[in-house]
Amino acid sequence: MQITSHTFKRNASRALHDEKLQRALTNVPTGFVDKRAKARDRLPEFDLLRDEGAAIKNHTLAHLDLYLEAYERKVHESGGHVHWAPTAEDARRIIVELCTERGAKLVTKGKSMVSEEIGLNAALEATGVTPIETDLGEYIIQLRGETPSHIIAPAIHLTKDQIEADFRRVHTDLPADRIITDAPELVAEARAVLRQRYVEADIGITGANFLIAETGTSITVTNEGNGDLTQSLPKVHIVIASIEKMVPTLEDVSTILRVLARSATGQEFSSYTTFSTGPRREGDPDGPEEYHVVILDNGRSGILGTEFQDMLRCIRCGACLNHCPVYQAVGGHAYGWVYSGPMGAVLTPSLVGVDKAGQLPNASTFCGRCEEVCPMRIPLPRMMRSWREREFERHLSPATTRAGIKAWAWLASRPKLYGMVTGLAARALRLLGGRGGRLRRLPLASGWTQYRDFPAPEGRTFREQWKERQRG
Ligand code: SF4
C-alpha cells in the first residue's frame, strides 16, 4: 500500500469537500460514541479494568522476549508452527511460500489490519492466489479496490447507496427489483456469495486480537462469525499477528476483553470470541490440519524502551478514532496509510518514519478526548507532542512554522516582555472585534478565518486575571 501520509493536508482538504464522505462520517459520533458512553455507564468497574488492562500490557512489554519464546514453545507443543517475520517483506514471503507450496488457489481472509500493513493481498495476487476478504466491511472495500478507513469499521466512509451500487456492479445476477439498501440485506447478499468461497478455500488467513503465552492460543474477536469459518473450514489456518498482541495468560486476556468491545462498539462483548490452539486433534469434529502463526515485528521492537512504547499497549478498539474531531471531519483515508485517527498519528510515524508521516501528529486539536476514552490509557496527545518535537528537531516542518515557533519561544522566555506584548494584543483584538466580539480576518490565522470568524479576546490576558484574583 502506497503511503500518502506526507500529503495529509491535501488529503484532508479533499475529504472536507467530498459530500458523500461527509454524509457517511455523520454516523461516527451518533453510533460509536453514544454506544460506548452507555456501555461504560453500565459497568461501574470500567475505569478499574482500564488500569488493570494497561498494567497487564506494561508487564508484558517489559518481558516481551520471554513471553514470545514461551508462546512459541506452546504453539509447537500443540502441533502448530511459528514463523518469525522481522519485516513486512519477510511476512509476505513466508505467507506466499506457505500458499504456493500447498498449491493454494483461493484464500479466505478474516479481518486483519496487519495484513493490510504488509500489503498481503497484492503479494498473493501477484503469485496467482486469489484472496477473498470475508468481513463485510473488508469485502465491500475489496470490491471497490480501496483500503480500510477505520480499524474496526473499514467501510465507514461509504453510504448505503454507494455500497448498493457496488454490489449491483459486481453481483451481476442481482434482480433489479430486489432492494438491498438495509444492512441486514447487504449482509445476506454478501453471505450468500461468501458461503461458497469458504467451502472452496484452500487456506484461511486471519489476524489475531491477542496471542496467549500460557497456552499458545490465538484469539479473534468478530461480530460476523466470518473469522470462525475462515479458520476452521480450510485445511490450513495461517495467523498473522504483530509482536505486541502478546498477553501472558487467559485470565489476563479476560480482563482486557471486558473493555475491548465496550470501547469499540459499545457491546458488552463481541458476538464471537474465538480461541484457536494448534491444528485439529484426533476426534475434533472440524478444524484445520495445519496451523501456522506468522509473528511480525516490522519496526515494533525499535519502539520498545522509547517514549513511544506505551503505543504498543493499543488493542485496536478504534475508540480514539471515533472520538477525535479531526477523524470525524476527514475520515481515515486522509491519514494516508493503514492506521488513522490519533492512534495512527502516533503509530504511523513510529513504523514508517517521521519524514514520511510527520504531518499526522499535527492533525490534532489536543482536546485530549482520545486519551480520555482509550481503554489502555495510552497518552496519545503526549506522544503526538513528542513526534512534533522530533519533526521540528529534524527540520522537517515548514520554514514559516519553524520561524514562528522560534519567535514565540524567544518571546515566551522573557516573561515581562511576553506579558506586555500579549496584554497589548488582547486589548487591540478586543477593539478590532467590536461589539460582536468576532474577527472576520486575522493575519497569520487565515486558515481559521477563511471558514469562520475568530472570537476576539475579552481584553485581559489570563495572567492579568490570575494576578487580580490572587490579590483577592
Ligand atoms: S490507542 Fe487506545 S483508543 Fe485508540 S485504538 Fe488503541 S486502544 Fe483503542
Coordinates of C-alpha atoms and ligand atoms in Angstrom, one line a residue:
M1 CA 0.0 0.0 0.0
Q2 CA 1.4 3.3 -1.0
I3 CA 1.9 5.8 1.8
T4 CA 0.4 9.2 1.3
S5 CA 0.6 10.5 4.9
H6 CA 3.1 13.2 3.8
T7 CA 0.3 14.8 1.8
F8 CA -2.2 14.8 4.8
K9 CA -3.1 18.5 4.3
R10 CA -4.0 17.9 0.7
N11 CA -5.8 14.6 1.5
A12 CA -7.8 16.3 4.4
S13 CA -8.8 19.2 2.2
R14 CA -10.1 16.8 -0.5
A15 CA -12.0 14.9 2.2
L16 CA -13.6 18.1 3.6
H17 CA -15.0 18.8 0.1
D18 CA -16.3 15.3 -0.5
E19 CA -20.0 15.5 0.1
K20 CA -20.7 11.7 0.1
L21 CA -17.8 11.2 2.6
Q22 CA -19.1 14.0 4.8
R23 CA -22.6 12.4 4.8
A24 CA -21.1 8.9 5.7
L25 CA -19.0 10.4 8.5
T26 CA -22.0 11.8 10.4
N27 CA -22.6 8.2 11.6
V28 CA -19.4 8.1 13.6
P29 CA -20.4 10.3 16.6
T30 CA -24.0 9.2 16.7
G31 CA -23.2 5.5 16.5
F32 CA -20.0 4.6 18.3
V33 CA -19.7 7.5 20.7
D34 CA -23.1 7.2 22.3
K35 CA -23.0 3.4 22.5
R36 CA -19.6 3.5 24.2
A37 CA -20.8 6.0 26.8
K38 CA -23.8 3.9 27.6
A39 CA -21.7 0.7 27.9
R40 CA -19.2 2.5 30.2
D41 CA -22.0 3.7 32.4
R42 CA -23.4 0.2 32.8
L43 CA -20.1 -1.1 34.2
P44 CA -19.1 0.6 37.5
E45 CA -15.6 -1.0 37.4
F46 CA -14.9 0.1 33.8
D47 CA -12.1 2.5 34.9
L48 CA -10.6 -0.1 37.2
L49 CA -10.5 -2.6 34.3
R50 CA -8.7 0.0 32.2
D51 CA -6.0 0.4 34.8
E52 CA -5.6 -3.4 35.1
G53 CA -5.5 -3.8 31.4
A54 CA -2.8 -1.2 31.0
A55 CA -0.8 -2.8 33.8
I56 CA -1.0 -6.2 32.1
K57 CA 0.2 -4.8 28.9
N58 CA 3.0 -2.8 30.6
H59 CA 4.2 -6.0 32.3
T60 CA 4.1 -8.0 29.0
L61 CA 6.0 -5.4 27.1
A62 CA 8.7 -5.3 29.8
H63 CA 9.2 -9.1 29.4
L64 CA 8.2 -9.4 25.8
D65 CA 11.1 -11.6 24.7
L66 CA 10.3 -14.2 27.4
Y67 CA 6.6 -14.3 26.6
L68 CA 7.2 -14.6 22.8
E69 CA 9.5 -17.6 23.5
A70 CA 7.0 -19.2 25.8
Y71 CA 4.3 -18.7 23.2
E72 CA 6.4 -20.3 20.5
R73 CA 7.0 -23.4 22.8
K74 CA 3.3 -23.8 23.5
V75 CA 2.4 -23.5 19.8
H76 CA 4.9 -26.2 19.0
E77 CA 3.5 -28.4 21.8
S78 CA 0.0 -28.1 20.3
G79 CA 1.2 -29.2 16.9
G80 CA 1.5 -25.7 15.2
H81 CA 4.3 -23.7 13.7
V82 CA 5.7 -20.3 14.5
H83 CA 7.4 -18.2 11.8
W84 CA 9.3 -15.0 12.7
A85 CA 9.0 -12.1 10.3
P86 CA 11.3 -9.2 11.2
T87 CA 9.9 -7.1 8.2
A88 CA 6.8 -6.8 6.1
E89 CA 8.7 -8.3 3.2
D90 CA 9.6 -11.4 5.4
A91 CA 5.9 -11.8 6.4
R92 CA 4.7 -11.6 2.8
R93 CA 7.4 -14.1 1.6
I94 CA 6.5 -16.6 4.4
I95 CA 2.8 -16.5 3.7
V96 CA 3.2 -16.6 -0.1
E97 CA 5.5 -19.6 0.3
L98 CA 3.1 -21.4 2.6
C99 CA 0.3 -20.8 0.0
T100 CA 2.3 -21.8 -3.1
E101 CA 3.9 -24.9 -1.5
R102 CA 0.4 -26.2 -0.9
G103 CA -0.8 -25.3 -4.4
A104 CA -3.4 -22.9 -3.0
K105 CA -5.5 -21.0 -5.5
L106 CA -8.1 -19.4 -3.2
V107 CA -7.6 -18.0 0.2
T108 CA -10.3 -16.6 2.6
K109 CA -9.3 -13.9 5.0
G110 CA -10.6 -12.7 8.3
K111 CA -10.2 -9.1 9.2
S112 CA -6.5 -8.3 9.9
M113 CA -5.0 -4.8 9.8
V114 CA -1.6 -6.3 9.9
S115 CA -2.2 -8.0 6.6
E116 CA -3.1 -4.5 5.2
E117 CA 0.1 -3.2 6.8
I118 CA 2.2 -5.7 4.9
G119 CA 0.2 -5.4 1.6
L120 CA -0.6 -9.1 1.7
N121 CA -3.4 -9.2 -0.9
A122 CA -1.3 -7.7 -3.7
A123 CA 1.5 -10.2 -2.9
L124 CA -0.9 -13.1 -3.1
E125 CA -2.5 -11.9 -6.3
A126 CA 1.0 -11.5 -7.9
T127 CA 1.6 -15.2 -7.4
G128 CA -1.8 -16.3 -8.7
V129 CA -3.5 -16.8 -5.4
T130 CA -6.9 -15.1 -5.0
P131 CA -7.6 -13.6 -1.6
I132 CA -11.2 -13.1 -0.6
E133 CA -12.0 -10.8 2.3
T134 CA -14.8 -12.2 4.5
D135 CA -15.6 -9.4 6.9
L136 CA -18.5 -7.4 5.3
G137 CA -16.7 -4.1 5.5
E138 CA -13.5 -5.5 4.1
Y139 CA -15.4 -7.4 1.4
I140 CA -17.0 -4.1 0.3
I141 CA -13.7 -2.2 0.1
Q142 CA -12.1 -5.1 -1.7
L143 CA -14.9 -4.8 -4.4
R144 CA -14.0 -1.2 -4.7
G145 CA -10.2 -1.7 -4.8
E146 CA -9.9 0.5 -1.7
T147 CA -8.2 0.3 1.7
P148 CA -9.9 0.4 5.1
S149 CA -10.7 3.8 6.5
H150 CA -11.2 2.7 10.1
I151 CA -9.6 -0.1 12.1
I152 CA -12.8 -1.8 13.1
A153 CA -15.3 -0.4 10.6
P154 CA -13.3 -0.5 7.3
A155 CA -16.2 0.8 5.1
I156 CA -17.5 3.6 7.4
H157 CA -16.6 6.2 4.8
L158 CA -19.3 4.8 2.4
T159 CA -23.0 5.5 2.3
K160 CA -25.5 2.6 1.8
D161 CA -26.3 3.9 -1.7
Q162 CA -22.7 3.6 -2.7
I163 CA -22.5 0.0 -1.3
E164 CA -25.7 -1.0 -3.1
A165 CA -24.2 0.3 -6.4
D166 CA -21.0 -1.7 -5.8
F167 CA -23.0 -4.9 -5.1
R168 CA -25.1 -4.4 -8.3
R169 CA -21.9 -3.8 -10.3
V170 CA -20.2 -7.0 -9.1
H171 CA -23.1 -9.4 -8.2
T172 CA -24.5 -9.2 -11.8
D173 CA -27.2 -11.8 -11.1
L174 CA -29.0 -9.5 -8.6
P175 CA -32.6 -8.8 -9.7
A176 CA -33.2 -5.1 -10.4
D177 CA -36.3 -5.0 -8.2
R178 CA -34.6 -6.5 -5.2
I179 CA -34.0 -3.8 -2.6
I180 CA -30.6 -4.1 -0.8
T181 CA -30.3 -0.8 1.0
D182 CA -30.6 -2.0 4.6
A183 CA -27.7 -3.5 6.5
P184 CA -29.3 -7.0 7.0
E185 CA -30.0 -7.3 3.3
L186 CA -26.4 -6.3 2.4
V187 CA -25.1 -8.9 4.9
A188 CA -27.4 -11.6 3.5
E189 CA -26.2 -10.8 -0.1
A190 CA -22.5 -10.9 0.9
R191 CA -23.1 -14.0 3.0
A192 CA -24.7 -15.9 0.0
V193 CA -21.6 -15.2 -2.1
L194 CA -19.1 -15.8 0.6
R195 CA -20.6 -19.1 1.7
Q196 CA -19.3 -20.9 -1.4
R197 CA -15.9 -19.3 -1.0
Y198 CA -15.5 -20.6 2.5
V199 CA -16.0 -24.1 1.2
E200 CA -13.7 -23.7 -1.8
A201 CA -10.8 -22.0 0.0
D202 CA -7.6 -23.9 0.3
I203 CA -6.2 -21.7 3.1
G204 CA -7.8 -19.4 5.7
I205 CA -5.8 -16.4 6.9
T206 CA -6.8 -14.4 10.0
G207 CA -5.4 -11.8 12.2
A208 CA -5.4 -12.1 16.0
N209 CA -6.6 -9.7 18.6
F210 CA -4.4 -11.5 21.2
L211 CA -1.8 -14.2 21.4
I212 CA -1.7 -16.1 24.8
A213 CA 1.8 -17.1 26.0
E214 CA 0.4 -19.5 28.6
T215 CA -1.4 -21.8 26.1
G216 CA -0.1 -20.9 22.6
T217 CA -3.5 -19.7 21.7
S218 CA -4.6 -17.0 19.1
I219 CA -7.8 -15.1 19.8
T220 CA -10.0 -13.4 17.2
V221 CA -12.9 -11.1 18.1
T222 CA -15.6 -10.6 15.5
N223 CA -19.2 -9.8 15.2
E224 CA -20.0 -11.7 12.0
G225 CA -18.6 -15.2 12.6
N226 CA -16.5 -14.9 9.4
G227 CA -13.3 -15.4 11.4
D228 CA -14.5 -18.8 12.6
L229 CA -15.4 -20.1 9.1
T230 CA -12.1 -18.7 7.7
Q231 CA -10.1 -20.6 10.3
S232 CA -12.0 -23.8 10.7
L233 CA -13.1 -24.8 7.2
P234 CA -9.9 -24.8 5.0
K235 CA -7.2 -27.4 5.6
V236 CA -4.6 -24.8 6.6
H237 CA -5.0 -21.8 9.0
I238 CA -2.4 -19.1 9.0
V239 CA -2.5 -16.4 11.7
I240 CA -0.7 -13.1 11.1
A241 CA -0.1 -11.1 14.2
S242 CA 2.3 -8.5 15.4
I243 CA 4.6 -8.9 18.5
E244 CA 2.6 -6.6 20.8
K245 CA -0.5 -8.8 20.6
M246 CA 1.0 -10.9 23.3
V247 CA -0.8 -11.4 26.6
P248 CA 0.6 -13.7 29.3
T249 CA -2.4 -15.7 30.5
L250 CA -6.1 -16.4 29.7
E251 CA -7.0 -14.7 33.0
D252 CA -5.2 -11.6 31.8
V253 CA -7.0 -11.6 28.4
S254 CA -10.4 -11.9 30.1
T255 CA -9.7 -8.6 31.8
I256 CA -8.8 -6.8 28.6
L257 CA -11.7 -8.4 26.6
R258 CA -14.1 -6.7 29.1
V259 CA -13.0 -3.3 27.9
L260 CA -12.4 -4.1 24.2
A261 CA -16.0 -4.4 22.9
R262 CA -17.3 -1.8 25.2
S263 CA -14.8 0.7 23.9
A264 CA -15.1 -0.3 20.3
T265 CA -18.8 -0.8 19.6
G266 CA -20.5 -0.3 22.9
Q267 CA -21.3 -4.0 23.2
E268 CA -20.8 -5.9 26.5
F269 CA -19.0 -8.5 24.4
S270 CA -18.5 -9.1 20.7
S271 CA -20.7 -11.8 19.2
Y272 CA -17.7 -14.2 18.6
T273 CA -14.5 -14.5 20.6
T274 CA -12.7 -17.5 19.1
F275 CA -9.8 -19.3 20.7
S276 CA -7.5 -21.3 18.4
T277 CA -4.8 -23.6 19.7
G278 CA -2.9 -25.7 17.2
P279 CA -4.4 -27.8 14.3
R280 CA -7.4 -30.1 14.8
R281 CA -6.7 -33.1 17.1
E282 CA -8.0 -36.6 16.7
G283 CA -11.7 -36.7 17.4
D284 CA -12.2 -33.0 16.7
P285 CA -15.3 -32.5 14.6
D286 CA -13.6 -29.8 12.5
G287 CA -10.6 -27.5 12.3
P288 CA -7.5 -27.2 10.1
E289 CA -4.9 -29.8 9.5
E290 CA -2.1 -27.3 9.7
Y291 CA -1.8 -24.2 12.0
H292 CA 0.8 -21.6 11.3
V293 CA 1.5 -18.3 13.2
V294 CA 3.5 -15.6 11.5
I295 CA 4.7 -13.1 14.1
L296 CA 5.6 -9.7 12.6
D297 CA 7.9 -7.1 14.1
N298 CA 8.2 -4.5 11.3
G299 CA 9.7 -1.8 13.5
R300 CA 7.9 -2.5 16.7
S301 CA 10.9 -3.8 18.7
G302 CA 12.5 -0.4 17.9
I303 CA 9.7 1.3 19.7
L304 CA 10.4 -0.7 22.9
G305 CA 12.2 1.4 25.5
T306 CA 11.4 4.7 23.8
E307 CA 9.0 7.4 24.7
F308 CA 6.5 5.8 22.3
Q309 CA 6.5 2.4 24.0
D310 CA 3.0 3.0 25.5
M311 CA 1.6 2.9 22.0
L312 CA 2.3 -0.9 22.0
R313 CA -0.5 -1.3 24.5
C314 CA -3.0 -0.5 21.8
I315 CA -5.7 -3.1 21.4
R316 CA -7.1 -1.6 18.1
C317 CA -10.6 -0.8 19.6
G318 CA -11.0 2.4 17.5
A319 CA -12.4 4.5 20.4
C320 CA -9.8 7.2 19.8
L321 CA -10.8 7.5 16.2
N322 CA -14.5 7.7 17.0
H323 CA -14.0 10.5 19.5
C324 CA -11.5 12.5 17.5
P325 CA -12.9 15.7 16.0
V326 CA -10.2 15.6 13.2
Y327 CA -11.0 12.0 12.3
Q328 CA -14.8 12.8 12.4
A329 CA -14.1 15.6 9.9
V330 CA -11.8 14.0 7.4
G331 CA -12.2 10.2 7.8
G332 CA -9.5 7.6 7.7
H333 CA -8.2 7.7 4.1
A334 CA -6.8 11.2 4.6
Y335 CA -4.2 9.8 7.0
G336 CA -2.6 8.1 4.0
W337 CA -1.9 4.6 5.5
V338 CA -3.4 1.7 7.3
Y339 CA -3.8 3.4 10.7
S340 CA -5.7 6.6 11.2
G341 CA -7.0 8.9 13.8
P342 CA -5.0 9.6 17.0
M343 CA -3.6 6.1 17.2
G344 CA -2.4 6.3 13.6
A345 CA -0.9 9.8 14.2
V346 CA 1.4 8.1 16.7
L347 CA 1.9 4.6 15.2
T348 CA 2.4 5.6 11.6
P349 CA 5.5 7.8 12.2
S350 CA 6.8 5.1 14.6
L351 CA 6.5 2.4 11.8
V352 CA 7.2 4.3 8.6
G353 CA 9.3 7.2 9.9
V354 CA 8.6 10.8 10.9
D355 CA 9.9 12.0 7.5
K356 CA 7.0 10.2 5.7
A357 CA 4.3 10.8 8.3
G358 CA 5.3 13.9 10.3
Q359 CA 2.2 15.8 9.3
L360 CA -0.1 13.3 11.1
P361 CA 0.8 14.3 14.7
N362 CA 0.0 17.9 13.7
A363 CA -3.6 16.8 12.9
S364 CA -4.8 17.2 16.4
T365 CA -6.6 19.9 18.4
F366 CA -5.0 18.4 21.6
C367 CA -8.5 18.3 23.1
G368 CA -7.5 15.1 24.8
R369 CA -10.6 13.1 24.1
C370 CA -8.6 10.2 22.6
E371 CA -6.7 9.7 25.9
E372 CA -9.8 10.1 27.9
V373 CA -11.5 7.2 26.1
C374 CA -8.6 4.9 25.5
P375 CA -9.2 1.7 27.3
M376 CA -5.4 1.1 27.6
R377 CA -4.8 4.6 29.0
I378 CA -2.4 5.5 26.2
P379 CA -1.1 9.1 26.5
L380 CA -1.8 9.9 22.8
P381 CA -1.5 13.7 23.0
R382 CA 1.8 13.4 24.9
M383 CA 3.2 11.2 22.2
M384 CA 1.9 13.4 19.3
R385 CA 3.7 16.3 21.0
S386 CA 6.9 14.2 21.1
W387 CA 6.6 13.5 17.4
R388 CA 6.1 17.2 16.8
E389 CA 9.3 17.9 18.6
R390 CA 11.1 15.3 16.5
E391 CA 9.7 16.8 13.4
F392 CA 11.0 20.2 14.5
E393 CA 14.4 18.9 15.5
R394 CA 14.9 17.2 12.2
H395 CA 13.9 20.4 10.3
L396 CA 11.0 18.6 8.6
S397 CA 8.4 21.3 9.4
P398 CA 7.9 24.2 7.0
A399 CA 10.3 27.1 7.4
T400 CA 7.5 29.6 8.3
T401 CA 6.3 27.3 11.1
R402 CA 9.8 26.9 12.4
A403 CA 10.4 30.7 12.3
G404 CA 7.0 31.3 14.1
I405 CA 7.9 28.8 16.9
K406 CA 11.3 30.3 17.3
A407 CA 9.9 33.8 17.6
W408 CA 7.3 32.5 20.1
A409 CA 10.0 30.7 22.1
W410 CA 12.1 33.9 22.2
L411 CA 9.2 35.9 23.5
A412 CA 7.9 33.3 25.9
S413 CA 11.3 33.0 27.6
R414 CA 11.1 36.8 28.5
P415 CA 8.1 36.9 30.9
K416 CA 7.9 40.7 31.3
L417 CA 8.0 41.4 27.6
Y418 CA 5.7 38.4 27.0
G419 CA 3.1 39.9 29.4
M420 CA 3.4 43.3 27.8
V421 CA 3.0 42.1 24.2
T422 CA 0.2 39.7 24.9
G423 CA -1.6 42.3 27.0
L424 CA -1.4 44.8 24.2
A425 CA -2.5 42.2 21.6
A426 CA -5.5 41.2 23.7
R427 CA -6.7 44.8 24.0
A428 CA -6.1 45.5 20.4
L429 CA -8.0 42.4 19.3
R430 CA -10.9 43.3 21.6
L431 CA -11.2 46.7 19.9
L432 CA -10.9 45.2 16.5
G433 CA -13.6 42.7 17.3
G434 CA -16.1 45.5 18.0
R435 CA -19.5 44.9 19.6
G436 CA -19.9 41.4 18.1
G437 CA -16.7 40.3 19.6
R438 CA -15.6 38.5 16.4
L439 CA -12.9 39.0 13.8
R440 CA -13.6 38.3 10.2
R441 CA -9.9 38.3 9.2
L442 CA -6.8 37.9 11.1
P443 CA -3.2 38.0 9.8
L444 CA -1.3 34.7 10.4
A445 CA -4.6 32.9 11.2
S446 CA -6.2 32.9 7.7
G447 CA -6.6 29.1 7.9
W448 CA -9.1 29.7 10.7
T449 CA -10.8 32.9 9.4
Q450 CA -11.2 31.6 5.9
Y451 CA -14.0 29.3 7.2
R452 CA -15.3 31.0 10.3
D453 CA -15.0 34.1 12.4
F454 CA -12.3 34.3 15.1
P455 CA -13.7 35.1 18.6
A456 CA -12.0 38.2 19.9
P457 CA -10.3 38.0 23.4
E458 CA -12.2 39.7 26.2
G459 CA -9.5 42.3 26.7
R460 CA -7.3 41.0 29.5
T461 CA -4.9 38.1 29.4
F462 CA -5.2 35.0 31.6
R463 CA -2.1 36.1 33.6
E464 CA -3.6 39.5 34.3
Q465 CA -6.8 38.0 35.5
W466 CA -5.0 35.4 37.6
K467 CA -2.9 38.2 39.4
E468 CA -6.1 40.1 40.1
R469 CA -7.8 37.1 41.6
Q470 CA -4.7 36.3 43.7
R471 CA -4.9 39.8 45.2
G472 CA -8.5 39.0 46.2
Ligands
SF4_1 S1 -5.0 4.0 21.1 FE1 -6.4 3.3 22.7 S2 -8.4 4.1 21.9 FE2 -7.1 4.1 20.2 S3 -7.4 2.1 19.2 FE3 -5.7 1.9 20.6 S4 -6.5 1.1 22.5 FE4 -8.2 1.9 21.2

